[in-house]
Coordinates of C-alpha atoms in Angstrom, one line a residue:
M1 CA -20.9 32.5 1.2
A2 CA -23.3 30.4 -0.9
Q3 CA -23.0 26.6 -0.6
K4 CA -21.9 26.2 -4.2
E5 CA -19.0 28.6 -3.7
R6 CA -18.1 27.1 -0.4
I7 CA -18.0 23.6 -1.8
E8 CA -15.7 24.8 -4.6
K9 CA -13.4 26.4 -2.1
L10 CA -13.5 23.2 0.0
K11 CA -12.5 21.2 -3.1
N12 CA -9.6 23.6 -3.8
I13 CA -8.3 23.2 -0.3
L14 CA -8.3 19.5 -0.5
M15 CA -6.5 19.6 -3.9
K16 CA -3.6 21.4 -2.3
T17 CA -3.2 19.1 0.7
N18 CA -2.8 15.3 1.2
G19 CA -5.6 15.4 3.7
S20 CA -7.4 17.9 6.0
A21 CA -9.2 17.4 9.3
I22 CA -12.8 18.5 9.6
K23 CA -11.8 20.9 12.4
D24 CA -9.1 22.5 10.2
L25 CA -11.5 22.9 7.3
A26 CA -14.1 24.6 9.5
T27 CA -11.5 27.1 10.6
E28 CA -10.2 27.7 7.1
L29 CA -13.8 28.2 5.7
E30 CA -14.9 30.1 8.8
V31 CA -18.0 27.8 9.2
T32 CA -19.1 25.2 11.7
E33 CA -17.9 21.6 11.5
M34 CA -21.4 20.5 10.8
T35 CA -21.5 22.8 7.7
V36 CA -18.2 21.3 6.5
R37 CA -19.6 17.8 6.9
R38 CA -22.7 18.7 4.9
D39 CA -20.6 20.3 2.1
L40 CA -18.1 17.4 2.2
K41 CA -20.9 14.9 1.7
K42 CA -21.6 16.5 -1.7
L43 CA -18.0 15.9 -2.7
I44 CA -18.0 12.4 -1.4
D45 CA -21.3 11.6 -3.2
S46 CA -19.8 12.9 -6.5
G47 CA -16.7 10.8 -6.0
D48 CA -14.3 13.8 -5.6
A49 CA -13.4 13.1 -2.0
V50 CA -13.3 10.4 0.7
L51 CA -13.4 10.7 4.5
L52 CA -11.0 8.6 6.5
R53 CA -11.3 8.8 10.4
G54 CA -12.2 12.5 10.2
V55 CA -9.7 13.4 7.5
A56 CA -11.0 14.5 4.1
V57 CA -8.9 13.4 1.1
Y58 CA -9.2 14.7 -2.5
R59 CA -10.0 12.0 -5.0
P60 CA -10.4 13.3 -8.6
K61 CA -12.1 11.0 -11.0
A62 CA -9.4 11.4 -13.6
V63 CA -6.7 9.7 -11.5
S64 CA -8.9 7.3 -9.5
V65 CA -9.4 4.5 -12.0
E66 CA -9.1 1.3 -10.1
A67 CA -7.9 -2.1 -11.0
P68 CA -11.0 -4.0 -12.2
L69 CA -12.7 -6.5 -9.9
Y70 CA -10.2 -5.8 -7.0
S71 CA -11.6 -5.3 -3.6
I72 CA -9.3 -5.2 -0.6
R73 CA -12.1 -6.3 1.7
E74 CA -12.6 -9.4 -0.4
E75 CA -8.9 -10.0 -0.6
K76 CA -8.6 -10.1 3.2
E77 CA -10.8 -13.2 3.2
K78 CA -8.7 -15.1 0.7
M79 CA -6.1 -17.5 2.1
S80 CA -6.2 -15.6 5.4
D81 CA -4.4 -18.3 7.4
E82 CA -1.6 -18.4 4.8
K83 CA -1.3 -14.7 4.8
E84 CA -1.1 -14.7 8.6
R85 CA 1.8 -17.2 8.6
I86 CA 3.6 -15.3 5.8
G87 CA 3.2 -12.0 7.6
K88 CA 4.6 -13.4 10.9
A89 CA 7.6 -15.0 9.0
A90 CA 8.3 -11.7 7.3
A91 CA 8.1 -9.7 10.6
A92 CA 10.5 -12.2 12.2
L93 CA 13.2 -11.0 9.7
L94 CA 13.1 -7.4 11.1
E95 CA 16.1 -6.3 13.1
P96 CA 16.6 -3.3 15.3
G97 CA 17.7 -0.3 13.3
D98 CA 16.2 -1.5 10.0
V99 CA 14.6 0.9 7.6
V100 CA 12.0 -1.0 5.6
F101 CA 9.6 -0.4 2.7
L102 CA 6.2 -2.1 3.3
D103 CA 4.4 -2.6 0.0
V104 CA 0.6 -2.5 -0.5
G105 CA -1.8 -5.4 0.0
T106 CA -3.4 -7.6 2.6
T107 CA -0.4 -9.9 3.2
V108 CA 1.8 -6.9 4.1
E109 CA -1.0 -5.7 6.4
R110 CA -0.7 -9.0 8.3
M111 CA 3.1 -8.5 8.5
A112 CA 2.6 -5.0 9.9
A113 CA 0.2 -6.5 12.5
S114 CA 2.9 -9.0 13.5
I115 CA 5.7 -6.4 14.1
E116 CA 6.9 -6.3 17.7
K117 CA 5.8 -3.3 19.7
N118 CA 8.3 -0.5 20.6
M119 CA 10.8 -1.7 18.0
H120 CA 13.7 0.5 16.9
L121 CA 12.5 0.5 13.3
T122 CA 11.7 3.0 10.6
A123 CA 8.8 1.8 8.4
V124 CA 7.8 3.4 5.1
C125 CA 4.3 2.5 3.8
F126 CA 1.8 3.6 1.2
A127 CA -1.5 2.1 2.2
F128 CA -4.1 3.1 4.8
N129 CA -4.7 -0.5 6.1
T130 CA -1.0 -1.0 6.7
M131 CA -0.7 2.4 8.4
V132 CA -3.5 1.5 10.8
E133 CA -1.5 -1.5 12.0
L134 CA 1.8 0.3 12.2
Q135 CA 0.4 3.2 14.3
K136 CA -0.3 0.6 17.1
K137 CA 3.3 -0.4 17.4
N138 CA 5.1 2.7 18.7
L139 CA 8.0 2.3 16.3
S140 CA 10.9 4.7 16.0
Q141 CA 9.5 6.3 12.9
I142 CA 6.7 5.8 10.3
I143 CA 6.8 7.5 6.9
M144 CA 3.6 7.5 4.9
G145 CA 3.5 8.1 1.1
G146 CA 0.8 10.6 0.3
G147 CA -1.4 11.8 -2.6
Y148 CA -4.6 10.6 -4.2
Y149 CA -6.6 7.8 -2.4
H150 CA -7.7 4.6 -4.2
P151 CA -10.4 3.1 -2.0
T152 CA -10.5 -0.4 -3.5
S153 CA -6.8 -0.9 -2.5
E154 CA -6.6 1.7 0.3
V155 CA -3.4 3.1 -1.4
F156 CA -2.3 6.7 -1.5
E157 CA -0.1 7.7 -4.5
S158 CA 1.0 10.8 -6.3
E159 CA 3.8 11.8 -8.7
A160 CA 4.8 14.3 -6.1
M161 CA 5.8 11.6 -3.7
V162 CA 8.3 10.0 -6.1
P163 CA 11.3 12.4 -5.6
I164 CA 10.7 12.3 -1.8
M165 CA 10.7 8.5 -1.7
N166 CA 13.6 8.3 -4.1
G167 CA 15.6 10.1 -1.4
L168 CA 15.1 7.3 1.1
R169 CA 17.2 4.2 1.4
A170 CA 16.0 0.9 3.1
T171 CA 17.7 -2.2 4.4
K172 CA 14.8 -4.3 3.3
A173 CA 11.7 -4.1 1.1
F174 CA 8.8 -6.4 1.6
I175 CA 7.0 -6.6 -1.7
A176 CA 3.6 -8.2 -2.5
P177 CA 3.1 -9.0 -6.2
S178 CA -0.4 -9.6 -7.5
A179 CA 0.9 -12.3 -9.9
C180 CA 4.1 -14.0 -10.9
D181 CA 5.2 -16.0 -14.0
M182 CA 8.5 -17.7 -14.8
D183 CA 8.8 -16.0 -18.1
Q184 CA 6.9 -12.7 -17.6
G185 CA 8.3 -12.0 -14.1
L186 CA 6.3 -10.1 -11.5
T187 CA 3.2 -8.2 -12.3
C188 CA 0.5 -6.0 -10.8
P189 CA -2.9 -4.6 -12.0
A190 CA -2.3 -0.9 -12.0
Q191 CA 0.4 1.7 -13.0
Y192 CA 0.3 3.4 -9.7
D193 CA 1.1 0.1 -8.0
K194 CA 4.1 -0.3 -10.3
T195 CA 5.4 3.1 -9.4
I196 CA 5.4 2.2 -5.7
K197 CA 7.0 -1.2 -6.2
R198 CA 9.8 0.3 -8.4
L199 CA 10.5 2.8 -5.7
E200 CA 10.8 0.0 -3.2
I201 CA 13.0 -2.2 -5.4
N202 CA 15.3 0.6 -6.6
N203 CA 16.0 2.0 -3.1
S204 CA 16.4 -1.2 -1.0
K205 CA 19.4 -3.4 -0.2
R206 CA 17.4 -6.6 0.1
R207 CA 14.1 -7.4 -1.7
I208 CA 11.7 -9.9 -0.2
L209 CA 8.5 -11.2 -1.9
L210 CA 5.5 -12.0 0.2
I211 CA 3.3 -14.2 -2.0
T212 CA 0.5 -16.7 -1.4
S213 CA 0.8 -19.9 -3.6
Q214 CA -2.3 -19.2 -5.7
K215 CA -0.5 -16.3 -7.4
F216 CA 2.1 -18.5 -9.0
D217 CA 1.6 -19.0 -12.8
T218 CA -0.6 -15.9 -13.1
I219 CA -0.1 -12.6 -14.9
K220 CA -1.6 -9.1 -14.4
S221 CA -1.4 -6.3 -16.9
T222 CA 1.6 -4.3 -15.6
A223 CA 5.1 -5.7 -15.3
F224 CA 7.2 -4.2 -12.5
A225 CA 10.2 -6.5 -11.9
S226 CA 12.3 -9.4 -13.1
W227 CA 13.3 -12.4 -11.0
D228 CA 16.9 -11.2 -11.0
E229 CA 15.9 -8.3 -8.7
I230 CA 14.6 -10.5 -5.9
D231 CA 16.6 -11.9 -3.0
Q232 CA 14.0 -14.0 -1.1
V233 CA 10.5 -15.4 -1.4
I234 CA 8.2 -16.1 1.6
T235 CA 5.2 -18.3 0.6
D236 CA 3.0 -21.1 1.8
S237 CA 3.1 -24.9 1.4
G238 CA 1.0 -24.8 -1.7
I239 CA 3.9 -23.7 -3.9
P240 CA 4.4 -26.2 -6.7
D241 CA 7.7 -28.2 -6.7
R242 CA 8.7 -26.8 -10.1
W243 CA 8.6 -23.3 -8.6
K244 CA 10.8 -24.4 -5.8
K245 CA 13.4 -25.6 -8.4
F246 CA 12.9 -22.4 -10.5
L247 CA 13.6 -20.1 -7.6
S248 CA 16.5 -22.2 -6.3
D249 CA 18.1 -22.1 -9.8
K250 CA 17.7 -18.3 -9.8
G251 CA 19.6 -18.2 -6.5
I252 CA 16.6 -16.9 -4.6
E253 CA 16.1 -18.0 -1.0
V254 CA 12.7 -19.6 -0.4
K255 CA 11.0 -19.8 3.0
I256 CA 7.8 -21.9 3.1
V257 CA 5.5 -21.4 6.1

């Protein structure tokens, strides 16, 4: 089989799966793993695929438009101490038997890292960085949303996951907005981010925001929730006093760490 034909077949396989291991691709194509890696490099260089720990994931350009100027690697460095404290406070709210939605973002990643090992807990997540932390914990169950990979946010998403996730119910959702405003509510930079957050909000008994103080009084392009849908906010000591009053007046519990 010519390389061009083989690469096209490789691409078609990846389009039909949420991810395929190099070994499985070699078996499917009846070639060596080295050949798969050479062919896969062509797809990676063209932006049609990514490789994550030996798993190849399809990434079509048409659905991979990223939020401008966002880089998860840069976000990890911003207010890292505050995110660590918020993450630990959020993890402390978990109870045995909980089913929880874990939103995307670096603050939620720190929460996942703070979860107690061997906990009787079902965690539903959508981002690779969060999944990396969860798989270290030996939880009762982990459910991962799948689909197309967005490398700047490390999020997997697809319309196909919506009916599956809508069938789940959670005791708590830990949600990380990109921005919040008193009048405009909670916003994020991308439509796929909104889809995930609405799934979490619609299917959870309690909705908890994890938000660092620099995100107050800011707005992103895509609205996903109103303040009436939120039960609790966990933030750092930089929260302005007028925001404390605003949230209290809304009947929203505030935990400052």
